């Protein structure tokens, strides 16, 4: 969904609102052509049998008046001064064989450089060893540094061959794949149900849990589990062929993603992580779940790449995978018969390193080229095709592919579109999917290539459209947004504490020649600070930067060639995610901060409500602090864990609450671990209704702000029930009796 996201840095910060309209001509409250979506709400009819009590009247909030929308923005096709012409292509065409040959040569050159660095380390060690031999402190000789004899073994399990764990499973439509009770009448359906917190309305994001009002579906711990929603109980457990990742549910079909090996936690907030492949292979399994007690496999697609992102538009499922992005070097960099302090001449040692380089080079050149593959209906086929498009920045042998298929029609072949490029952050609208890939020469000298693919409700329409370039790097998917044919993207060059760090909001439009031209930009936003959150809302942008205070900037993006900053708010603390309540109000989660003049310490978690009706004068109207330093929430770095249910004015956030910390000291006591539920009112602020406790979850108080997590991962509102979902269980409670379990559903074997 089109959303405005905010990120707040540690300490005091500011927020800025930006608009594209000429300065002084932005009508207060103007929100743009199309209002962004909020949490997806399942449109469900009232249950046939009343099984839940109505929520208390305090949950019903006065609706906010609609804000008049502006006419469509002007069409701008001319690139900014100094930018490439819209007809200039950023990608070049090459054969798969040529690309493989060049990749092989690049790996050989990289190997030579690594072995040369190892030889340099041997020379330094040798000098150190000689100095210690003549030292009277002989005991120090044992402490001589010893470099690794080979490239470290990655901690992430490497993928198995396709025949081990990813062989196509036999599909028998008549054989039940799940276990559970006999088929029964469909259970009652919730009258009100929260859904996935999608960024763009109409574009469903894959997640670990889904619901359709009658049932709740979990992809966790090696299985697809289905539970009855209003009378909570597990009705089936269907084992998967690998490690469960996430899923979609549409009608009587479930699409489940799994990998052939455990993977690292996905990067959702890219401040301290990279949007990169993890080396695993991906299986997409489509189930017929008409009988929820016995799901049946109707299709399986095996991909050689690791899962980056997935979106669903109607029946069309679009999956982004990366191949070759995390391959560990398969060669040694230190001769096996050479110690760190051997008494041999430098000439002999140099010969040993030279011999090692020759052996490594022979091994690399003998390795057959590998290309992305896809197996569908038991038939494997290469995805790489002649006319392969690749970035002109040759920075590795990775391929990124968009695979699209119809979840209702298992006979229709998938459509693929590929670029030879590393993966990156993914944003998708109803018509386009964008990939932002950072290329970095130094911490400050960096640019991002933006690759656009056409997607939509017809999977056969998927194709590569064009590429562009912007300065800096994106924080996450919310740093990108499409509106009225324009891509808006917020980036930062560098990172605090580099004094040269600065941020830019760029506006791009698709031109001819596979090009995305930059038609407008506003740069030097908050020099010396980096972006912590971004949210776009129609013709507005909200950008949060931080160093020791939190500026919230409001930008007007109505006129693509002339974006402008309208207002700024400086407050302590910073937001890491911002949610649009209505065109005039924003809700955020982030961290408080203790200001120390030249720097600031982050403190407890904060919830904030902002009034942006007057874009030149944004205001903080309500603030709720939770715990002290060390407190953490999955929702701070993963928007799918943030559950604002607009229909009832309810907010559920996973929380680990720590006490005893502050002013740079971590808390030392976990006072609560679970799900906190709030009533959110623009006039009254935050009212804590209670919490669902997951005591014994073993969460501590040492979590760093940019890697925030918690025991609870997701939540769902279903009539007067709230589901609190952790990795091992889902606890269900009544909103009017929080603290008392209605059900405790196991999600582990």
Short mmCIF file of C-alpha atoms in Angstrom, two decimals, residues 258-742:
data_model
loop_
_atom_site.label_atom_id
_atom_site.label_comp_id
_atom_site.label_asym_id
_atom_site.label_seq_id
_atom_site.Cartn_x
_atom_site.Cartn_y
_atom_site.Cartn_z
CA UNK A 258 10.03 -22.94 2.19
CA UNK A 259 13.81 -23.16 1.89
CA UNK A 260 16.13 -26.15 1.84
CA UNK A 261 18.13 -24.95 4.85
CA UNK A 262 17.75 -22.57 7.80
CA UNK A 263 18.28 -18.95 6.83
CA UNK A 264 19.31 -15.83 8.66
CA UNK A 265 16.64 -13.42 9.83
CA UNK A 266 15.42 -11.50 6.76
CA UNK A 267 16.64 -7.92 6.44
CA UNK A 268 13.57 -5.70 6.80
CA UNK A 269 15.22 -2.55 8.20
CA UNK A 270 18.46 -2.02 6.34
CA UNK A 271 20.33 0.22 8.76
CA UNK A 272 22.65 -2.56 9.94
CA UNK A 273 21.84 -5.40 7.51
CA UNK A 274 22.06 -5.96 3.77
CA UNK A 275 19.27 -6.92 1.37
CA UNK A 276 21.12 -9.99 0.11
CA UNK A 277 20.58 -13.62 -0.75
CA UNK A 278 21.25 -16.25 1.91
CA UNK A 279 22.45 -19.15 -0.25
CA UNK A 280 19.35 -21.29 0.23
CA UNK A 281 17.03 -22.64 -2.46
CA UNK A 282 13.32 -21.89 -2.56
CA UNK A 283 10.30 -24.17 -2.90
CA UNK A 284 6.85 -22.74 -3.64
CA UNK A 285 4.06 -25.19 -2.79
CA UNK A 286 0.46 -24.49 -3.77
CA UNK A 287 -2.17 -26.26 -1.66
CA UNK A 288 -5.86 -26.82 -2.24
CA UNK A 289 -7.31 -26.07 1.20
CA UNK A 290 -11.00 -26.46 0.38
CA UNK A 291 -10.90 -29.12 3.09
CA UNK A 292 -8.93 -27.30 5.81
CA UNK A 293 -8.45 -30.55 7.70
CA UNK A 294 -6.55 -32.13 4.78
CA UNK A 295 -4.72 -29.71 2.45
CA UNK A 296 -3.63 -31.23 -0.87
CA UNK A 297 -0.61 -30.27 -2.95
CA UNK A 298 -1.64 -29.17 -6.44
CA UNK A 299 1.63 -27.59 -7.58
CA UNK A 300 5.26 -27.29 -6.59
CA UNK A 301 7.82 -24.91 -8.10
CA UNK A 302 11.49 -25.31 -7.12
CA UNK A 303 13.80 -22.35 -7.63
CA UNK A 304 17.59 -22.42 -7.35
CA UNK A 305 17.65 -18.94 -5.81
CA UNK A 306 17.02 -17.69 -2.29
CA UNK A 307 13.79 -15.88 -1.43
CA UNK A 308 14.02 -12.07 -1.35
CA UNK A 309 10.36 -10.98 -1.46
CA UNK A 310 6.91 -12.05 -2.65
CA UNK A 311 3.74 -10.16 -3.57
CA UNK A 312 0.25 -11.23 -4.63
CA UNK A 313 -2.09 -9.19 -6.84
CA UNK A 314 -5.36 -11.09 -7.17
CA UNK A 315 -4.45 -14.60 -8.32
CA UNK A 316 -1.03 -13.54 -9.64
CA UNK A 317 1.88 -14.37 -7.32
CA UNK A 318 5.18 -12.58 -7.93
CA UNK A 319 8.32 -13.95 -6.28
CA UNK A 320 11.80 -12.36 -6.24
CA UNK A 321 14.77 -14.72 -5.83
CA UNK A 322 18.54 -14.22 -5.91
CA UNK A 323 21.11 -16.68 -7.28
CA UNK A 324 24.85 -16.50 -6.72
CA UNK A 325 24.70 -13.66 -4.22
CA UNK A 326 26.14 -15.47 -1.20
CA UNK A 327 28.50 -18.08 -2.61
CA UNK A 328 31.40 -18.69 -0.24
CA UNK A 329 34.84 -18.86 -1.95
CA UNK A 330 35.79 -22.47 -2.65
CA UNK A 331 39.52 -22.02 -2.33
CA UNK A 332 42.20 -21.70 0.35
CA UNK A 333 44.20 -18.52 0.84
CA UNK A 334 47.00 -19.97 3.00
CA UNK A 335 49.27 -22.88 2.03
CA UNK A 336 48.58 -25.98 4.12
CA UNK A 337 52.28 -26.70 4.67
CA UNK A 338 53.14 -23.20 5.89
CA UNK A 339 52.96 -22.07 9.50
CA UNK A 340 52.75 -18.51 10.70
CA UNK A 341 56.30 -18.41 12.08
CA UNK A 342 58.14 -21.04 10.00
CA UNK A 343 61.88 -20.42 9.75
CA UNK A 344 61.99 -20.31 5.97
CA UNK A 345 63.05 -17.62 3.60
CA UNK A 346 60.64 -15.15 2.13
CA UNK A 347 61.48 -16.50 -1.33
CA UNK A 348 60.36 -20.02 -0.35
CA UNK A 349 57.17 -18.70 1.23
CA UNK A 350 56.38 -16.60 -1.83
CA UNK A 351 56.77 -19.70 -3.99
CA UNK A 352 54.28 -21.58 -1.82
CA UNK A 353 51.70 -18.80 -2.16
CA UNK A 354 52.30 -18.67 -5.93
CA UNK A 355 51.75 -22.43 -6.18
CA UNK A 356 48.52 -22.04 -4.23
CA UNK A 357 47.26 -19.34 -6.64
CA UNK A 358 47.91 -21.59 -9.62
CA UNK A 359 46.03 -24.50 -8.00
CA UNK A 360 43.11 -22.25 -7.10
CA UNK A 361 42.94 -20.78 -10.59
CA UNK A 362 42.89 -24.23 -12.18
CA UNK A 363 40.04 -25.26 -9.90
CA UNK A 364 38.02 -22.10 -10.64
CA UNK A 365 38.44 -22.39 -14.40
CA UNK A 366 37.42 -26.04 -14.36
CA UNK A 367 34.17 -25.35 -12.53
CA UNK A 368 31.19 -25.48 -14.91
CA UNK A 369 29.09 -22.30 -15.11
CA UNK A 370 25.95 -22.26 -13.02
CA UNK A 371 22.78 -20.41 -13.94
CA UNK A 372 19.43 -19.97 -12.19
CA UNK A 373 16.99 -22.82 -12.72
CA UNK A 374 13.30 -23.53 -12.14
CA UNK A 375 11.57 -26.89 -11.78
CA UNK A 376 7.82 -26.97 -12.44
CA UNK A 377 5.71 -30.13 -12.80
CA UNK A 378 8.88 -32.19 -12.48
CA UNK A 379 10.69 -30.54 -15.40
CA UNK A 380 13.77 -28.43 -14.75
CA UNK A 381 14.67 -25.58 -17.07
CA UNK A 382 17.28 -22.79 -17.04
CA UNK A 383 15.98 -19.29 -16.44
CA UNK A 384 18.93 -17.52 -18.04
CA UNK A 385 18.15 -16.76 -21.69
CA UNK A 386 19.99 -15.18 -24.57
CA UNK A 387 19.73 -11.43 -24.55
CA UNK A 388 20.36 -11.39 -20.80
CA UNK A 389 20.25 -7.85 -19.44
CA UNK A 390 22.94 -6.95 -16.96
CA UNK A 391 24.04 -3.91 -15.04
CA UNK A 392 27.11 -2.08 -16.35
CA UNK A 393 28.45 -2.12 -12.78
CA UNK A 394 30.04 -5.59 -12.74
CA UNK A 395 30.15 -6.33 -9.02
CA UNK A 396 29.61 -10.08 -8.85
CA UNK A 397 28.02 -13.07 -10.50
CA UNK A 398 24.55 -12.73 -8.99
CA UNK A 399 21.23 -12.98 -10.85
CA UNK A 400 17.93 -11.55 -9.61
CA UNK A 401 14.72 -13.00 -11.04
CA UNK A 402 11.01 -12.21 -10.78
CA UNK A 403 8.92 -15.38 -11.15
CA UNK A 404 5.17 -14.90 -11.69
CA UNK A 405 2.44 -17.55 -11.79
CA UNK A 406 -1.32 -18.00 -11.39
CA UNK A 407 -2.15 -19.66 -8.06
CA UNK A 408 -5.54 -20.84 -9.37
CA UNK A 409 -4.28 -22.30 -12.67
CA UNK A 410 -1.57 -24.90 -12.10
CA UNK A 411 -1.41 -25.70 -15.84
CA UNK A 412 -0.29 -22.21 -16.80
CA UNK A 413 3.52 -21.93 -17.01
CA UNK A 414 5.28 -19.32 -14.86
CA UNK A 415 6.66 -16.17 -16.47
CA UNK A 416 10.16 -15.01 -15.54
CA UNK A 417 12.08 -11.75 -15.91
CA UNK A 418 15.76 -11.54 -14.95
CA UNK A 419 18.58 -9.05 -14.61
CA UNK A 420 22.19 -9.97 -13.92
CA UNK A 421 22.55 -8.00 -10.74
CA UNK A 422 22.79 -8.44 -7.03
CA UNK A 423 19.44 -8.26 -5.22
CA UNK A 424 18.33 -5.35 -3.07
CA UNK A 425 15.36 -3.80 -1.31
CA UNK A 426 12.03 -4.56 -3.04
CA UNK A 427 9.00 -2.30 -3.41
CA UNK A 428 5.90 -3.23 -5.40
CA UNK A 429 2.84 -1.30 -6.54
CA UNK A 430 -0.14 -2.72 -8.40
CA UNK A 431 1.69 -2.27 -11.72
CA UNK A 432 5.42 -2.20 -11.00
CA UNK A 433 8.06 -3.94 -8.92
CA UNK A 434 11.25 -2.03 -8.10
CA UNK A 435 14.62 -3.34 -6.97
CA UNK A 436 17.09 -0.94 -5.30
CA UNK A 437 20.69 -2.24 -5.45
CA UNK A 438 23.47 -0.32 -3.71
CA UNK A 439 26.94 -0.04 -5.29
CA UNK A 440 29.53 1.26 -2.87
CA UNK A 441 33.13 2.41 -3.32
CA UNK A 442 33.40 3.79 0.21
CA UNK A 443 31.08 4.55 3.13
CA UNK A 444 30.14 7.84 1.44
CA UNK A 445 30.76 7.24 -2.27
CA UNK A 446 27.71 5.13 -3.11
CA UNK A 447 24.85 5.01 -5.59
CA UNK A 448 21.82 2.78 -6.00
CA UNK A 449 20.63 1.30 -9.27
CA UNK A 450 16.87 1.01 -9.54
CA UNK A 451 15.48 -1.78 -11.73
CA UNK A 452 11.79 -1.74 -12.64
CA UNK A 453 9.68 -4.75 -13.65
CA UNK A 454 6.10 -4.71 -14.86
CA UNK A 455 3.78 -6.84 -12.71
CA UNK A 456 0.03 -6.98 -12.18
CA UNK A 457 -2.98 -9.25 -12.00
CA UNK A 458 -1.90 -11.23 -15.08
CA UNK A 459 1.33 -13.16 -14.41
CA UNK A 460 2.10 -13.34 -18.15
CA UNK A 461 2.55 -9.54 -18.24
CA UNK A 462 5.70 -9.69 -16.09
CA UNK A 463 8.73 -8.20 -17.84
CA UNK A 464 11.75 -5.97 -17.25
CA UNK A 465 11.03 -2.30 -18.08
CA UNK A 466 13.99 -0.10 -17.22
CA UNK A 467 16.66 1.07 -14.81
CA UNK A 468 17.86 4.30 -13.25
CA UNK A 469 20.33 5.53 -10.66
CA UNK A 470 20.10 7.67 -7.53
CA UNK A 471 22.72 8.77 -4.99
CA UNK A 472 23.06 6.85 -1.72
CA UNK A 473 21.19 3.82 -0.35
CA UNK A 474 17.63 3.11 0.79
CA UNK A 475 16.70 2.16 4.35
CA UNK A 476 13.94 -0.32 3.42
CA UNK A 477 10.95 -0.81 1.12
CA UNK A 478 9.17 2.22 2.60
CA UNK A 479 11.89 4.47 1.18
CA UNK A 480 10.24 3.84 -2.22
CA UNK A 481 6.77 4.62 -3.50
CA UNK A 482 4.97 4.94 -6.84
CA UNK A 483 2.39 7.66 -7.41
CA UNK A 484 0.81 8.94 -10.65
CA UNK A 485 3.46 7.22 -12.77
CA UNK A 486 6.43 8.50 -10.75
CA UNK A 487 8.77 6.59 -8.48
CA UNK A 488 9.76 8.55 -5.38
CA UNK A 489 12.78 7.28 -3.46
CA UNK A 490 14.53 8.55 -0.32
CA UNK A 491 18.23 7.75 0.08
CA UNK A 492 21.18 8.58 2.32
CA UNK A 493 24.82 8.91 1.28
CA UNK A 494 27.06 7.79 4.13
CA UNK A 495 26.15 7.17 7.73
CA UNK A 496 26.42 8.95 11.05
CA UNK A 497 28.94 9.97 12.45
CA UNK A 498 30.48 10.88 9.06
CA UNK A 499 30.04 14.69 8.87
CA UNK A 500 29.53 14.47 5.08
CA UNK A 501 26.41 12.32 5.37
CA UNK A 502 23.30 13.74 3.68
CA UNK A 503 19.97 12.56 2.30
CA UNK A 504 18.01 13.06 -0.92
CA UNK A 505 14.48 12.44 -2.17
CA UNK A 506 14.53 11.70 -5.92
CA UNK A 507 11.64 11.47 -8.39
CA UNK A 508 12.00 9.19 -11.42
CA UNK A 509 9.84 8.47 -14.44
CA UNK A 510 10.06 5.69 -16.99
CA UNK A 511 11.38 6.83 -20.36
CA UNK A 512 12.43 5.09 -23.54
CA UNK A 513 15.41 2.81 -23.94
CA UNK A 514 14.93 0.87 -20.71
CA UNK A 515 15.62 4.01 -18.69
CA UNK A 516 14.26 5.54 -15.50
CA UNK A 517 15.09 9.24 -15.70
CA UNK A 518 15.52 11.37 -12.59
CA UNK A 519 13.21 14.31 -13.29
CA UNK A 520 13.36 15.97 -9.89
CA UNK A 521 15.10 15.82 -6.53
CA UNK A 522 15.59 17.63 -3.29
CA UNK A 523 19.02 17.11 -1.75
CA UNK A 524 21.07 18.00 1.30
CA UNK A 525 18.24 17.06 3.64
CA UNK A 526 19.52 17.30 7.23
CA UNK A 527 23.30 17.34 6.53
CA UNK A 528 25.20 15.29 9.11
CA UNK A 529 22.18 13.06 9.80
CA UNK A 530 20.97 9.83 8.21
CA UNK A 531 17.46 8.59 7.45
CA UNK A 532 15.74 6.45 10.10
CA UNK A 533 12.23 6.27 8.61
CA UNK A 534 10.29 7.29 5.51
CA UNK A 535 6.64 7.29 4.56
CA UNK A 536 5.02 8.51 1.35
CA UNK A 537 1.35 9.52 1.23
CA UNK A 538 0.11 10.67 -2.15
CA UNK A 539 1.87 13.95 -2.93
CA UNK A 540 3.44 14.09 0.53
CA UNK A 541 6.56 12.52 1.97
CA UNK A 542 7.52 12.24 5.62
CA UNK A 543 11.21 11.73 6.31
CA UNK A 544 12.81 11.21 9.70
CA UNK A 545 16.55 11.75 10.09
CA UNK A 546 18.74 11.52 13.16
CA UNK A 547 22.07 12.17 14.77
CA UNK A 548 21.17 13.28 18.26
CA UNK A 549 17.78 14.87 17.67
CA UNK A 550 14.91 13.60 15.56
CA UNK A 551 13.86 15.87 12.72
CA UNK A 552 10.58 14.98 11.05
CA UNK A 553 10.42 16.64 7.63
CA UNK A 554 7.24 17.18 5.62
CA UNK A 555 7.80 17.36 1.85
CA UNK A 556 5.51 18.40 -0.98
CA UNK A 557 6.07 16.20 -4.05
CA UNK A 558 3.12 17.35 -6.13
CA UNK A 559 5.23 18.96 -8.84
CA UNK A 560 7.79 16.28 -9.75
CA UNK A 561 10.37 18.75 -11.05
CA UNK A 562 10.12 21.05 -8.04
CA UNK A 563 9.80 19.15 -4.75
CA UNK A 564 9.97 21.27 -1.62
CA UNK A 565 10.31 20.97 2.14
CA UNK A 566 7.24 22.43 3.83
CA UNK A 567 7.83 21.87 7.53
CA UNK A 568 10.08 20.38 10.17
CA UNK A 569 9.65 19.17 13.73
CA UNK A 570 12.53 18.51 16.14
CA UNK A 571 11.83 16.30 19.14
CA UNK A 572 13.74 13.88 21.39
CA UNK A 573 13.83 10.26 20.24
CA UNK A 574 13.26 8.80 16.82
CA UNK A 575 10.73 6.70 14.92
CA UNK A 576 11.66 3.59 12.96
CA UNK A 577 8.22 2.97 11.41
CA UNK A 578 5.40 5.42 10.64
CA UNK A 579 1.82 4.48 9.90
CA UNK A 580 -0.86 6.67 8.34
CA UNK A 581 -4.03 6.87 10.44
CA UNK A 582 -5.72 9.39 8.15
CA UNK A 583 -4.53 12.20 5.85
CA UNK A 584 -3.94 14.44 8.87
CA UNK A 585 -2.42 12.08 11.45
CA UNK A 586 0.52 9.71 11.71
CA UNK A 587 1.22 6.95 14.21
CA UNK A 588 4.79 5.80 14.82
CA UNK A 589 6.94 3.42 16.83
CA UNK A 590 10.57 4.04 17.66
CA UNK A 591 12.90 4.80 20.54
CA UNK A 592 13.25 7.56 23.09
CA UNK A 593 16.64 9.19 23.60
CA UNK A 594 18.80 10.88 26.23
CA UNK A 595 20.49 13.97 24.78
CA UNK A 596 24.12 14.60 25.80
CA UNK A 597 24.86 17.61 23.66
CA UNK A 598 27.14 16.21 20.97
CA UNK A 599 25.48 12.77 21.02
CA UNK A 600 22.49 10.91 22.41
CA UNK A 601 21.75 7.48 23.88
CA UNK A 602 18.67 5.59 22.73
CA UNK A 603 16.28 4.65 25.52
CA UNK A 604 12.94 2.81 25.81
CA UNK A 605 10.39 2.17 23.04
CA UNK A 606 8.00 5.01 22.22
CA UNK A 607 4.63 5.25 20.45
CA UNK A 608 3.79 8.67 19.03
CA UNK A 609 0.86 10.43 17.35
CA UNK A 610 1.53 13.37 15.01
CA UNK A 611 -0.81 16.01 13.63
CA UNK A 612 0.28 16.96 10.09
CA UNK A 613 -2.86 18.83 9.06
CA UNK A 614 -0.76 21.96 8.68
CA UNK A 615 2.28 20.68 6.74
CA UNK A 616 4.31 23.76 7.61
CA UNK A 617 3.84 23.12 11.32
CA UNK A 618 3.73 19.37 12.17
CA UNK A 619 3.04 18.64 15.83
CA UNK A 620 3.59 15.77 18.24
CA UNK A 621 0.25 15.42 20.05
CA UNK A 622 0.66 12.19 22.08
CA UNK A 623 3.56 10.05 23.26
CA UNK A 624 3.71 6.76 25.17
CA UNK A 625 7.03 5.48 26.52
CA UNK A 626 7.43 1.75 27.19
CA UNK A 627 10.26 0.49 29.41
CA UNK A 628 13.87 1.66 29.46
CA UNK A 629 16.94 1.08 27.31
CA UNK A 630 17.03 -2.55 26.22
CA UNK A 631 13.27 -2.72 25.63
CA UNK A 632 12.48 -3.89 22.13
CA UNK A 633 9.71 -4.69 19.65
CA UNK A 634 9.62 -6.71 16.44
CA UNK A 635 7.38 -3.93 15.09
CA UNK A 636 10.20 -1.39 15.33
CA UNK A 637 12.07 -3.01 12.44
CA UNK A 638 9.41 -5.15 10.71
CA UNK A 639 6.17 -3.44 9.67
CA UNK A 640 4.37 -6.80 9.43
CA UNK A 641 4.51 -7.00 13.22
CA UNK A 642 2.77 -3.61 13.58
CA UNK A 643 -1.00 -4.15 13.80
CA UNK A 644 -3.12 -1.00 13.78
CA UNK A 645 -6.77 -1.99 13.30
CA UNK A 646 -8.37 1.24 12.09
CA UNK A 647 -11.94 -0.07 12.25
CA UNK A 648 -11.73 -0.41 16.02
CA UNK A 649 -8.97 2.08 16.80
CA UNK A 650 -6.82 -0.70 18.26
CA UNK A 651 -3.07 -1.15 18.17
CA UNK A 652 -1.22 -4.36 19.01
CA UNK A 653 2.57 -4.33 19.26
CA UNK A 654 4.91 -7.15 20.33
CA UNK A 655 7.05 -6.01 23.26
CA UNK A 656 9.93 -7.01 25.45
CA UNK A 657 9.81 -4.50 28.30
CA UNK A 658 13.02 -3.97 30.26
CA UNK A 659 13.40 -1.94 33.44
CA UNK A 660 16.42 -0.54 35.25
CA UNK A 661 18.15 0.94 32.21
CA UNK A 662 18.69 4.41 30.83
CA UNK A 663 21.33 6.99 29.93
CA UNK A 664 23.40 4.49 28.00
CA UNK A 665 22.91 1.56 30.40
CA UNK A 666 20.91 -1.49 29.32
CA UNK A 667 18.01 -2.57 31.50
CA UNK A 668 18.60 -5.69 33.56
CA UNK A 669 15.07 -6.90 34.31
CA UNK A 670 12.44 -8.16 31.83
CA UNK A 671 9.13 -7.02 33.29
CA UNK A 672 6.99 -8.17 30.36
CA UNK A 673 7.40 -10.25 27.22
CA UNK A 674 4.38 -10.60 24.97
CA UNK A 675 1.83 -8.47 23.13
CA UNK A 676 0.61 -5.07 24.34
CA UNK A 677 -2.81 -3.83 23.20
CA UNK A 678 -3.74 -0.13 23.08
CA UNK A 679 -6.78 1.93 22.30
CA UNK A 680 -5.55 4.76 20.04
CA UNK A 681 -7.55 7.97 19.93
CA UNK A 682 -6.42 11.14 18.18
CA UNK A 683 -7.92 13.28 20.94
CA UNK A 684 -7.12 11.13 24.00
CA UNK A 685 -3.93 9.44 22.90
CA UNK A 686 -2.84 5.97 23.98
CA UNK A 687 -4.78 3.88 26.51
CA UNK A 688 -3.18 0.57 27.41
CA UNK A 689 -5.90 -2.09 27.53
CA UNK A 690 -3.63 -4.88 28.72
CA UNK A 691 -1.29 -7.49 27.38
CA UNK A 692 -0.90 -11.13 26.38
CA UNK A 693 2.01 -12.46 28.40
CA UNK A 694 4.46 -14.94 26.87
CA UNK A 695 6.48 -15.39 30.04
CA UNK A 696 9.43 -17.74 29.77
CA UNK A 697 10.26 -16.67 26.21
CA UNK A 698 13.92 -16.17 27.16
CA UNK A 699 14.13 -12.68 25.67
CA UNK A 700 16.80 -10.47 27.21
CA UNK A 701 17.56 -6.77 27.42
CA UNK A 702 20.61 -6.61 25.17
CA UNK A 703 18.87 -5.97 21.83
CA UNK A 704 20.32 -3.13 19.75
CA UNK A 705 17.78 -0.65 18.40
CA UNK A 706 18.42 -1.30 14.69
CA UNK A 707 17.98 -5.05 15.18
CA UNK A 708 14.92 -4.83 17.39
CA UNK A 709 13.06 -8.08 18.02
CA UNK A 710 10.74 -9.73 20.53
CA UNK A 711 9.29 -13.15 21.38
CA UNK A 712 5.94 -12.26 19.80
CA UNK A 713 6.18 -11.82 16.03
CA UNK A 714 2.63 -11.09 14.83
CA UNK A 715 -0.94 -10.48 16.01
CA UNK A 716 -4.50 -10.64 14.66
CA UNK A 717 -7.78 -9.05 15.77
CA UNK A 718 -10.87 -11.22 15.11
CA UNK A 719 -14.08 -9.74 16.55
CA UNK A 720 -13.36 -9.56 20.29
CA UNK A 721 -10.42 -11.98 20.11
CA UNK A 722 -6.75 -11.12 19.78
CA UNK A 723 -4.15 -13.64 18.59
CA UNK A 724 -0.63 -13.17 19.97
CA UNK A 725 1.73 -15.19 17.77
CA UNK A 726 5.25 -16.23 18.78
CA UNK A 727 7.59 -18.68 17.07
CA UNK A 728 6.45 -21.61 19.19
CA UNK A 729 2.80 -20.85 19.99
CA UNK A 730 -0.22 -18.63 19.40
CA UNK A 731 -2.11 -17.44 22.48
CA UNK A 732 -5.70 -16.26 22.07
CA UNK A 733 -7.50 -13.97 24.52
CA UNK A 734 -10.64 -11.84 24.71
CA UNK A 735 -10.08 -8.09 24.42
CA UNK A 736 -12.26 -7.60 27.47
CA UNK A 737 -10.25 -10.18 29.51
CA UNK A 738 -6.66 -9.70 28.49
CA UNK A 739 -4.41 -11.88 30.61
CA UNK A 740 -6.71 -14.91 30.49
CA UNK A 741 -6.10 -17.46 27.72
CA UNK A 742 -8.99 -18.63 25.58
#
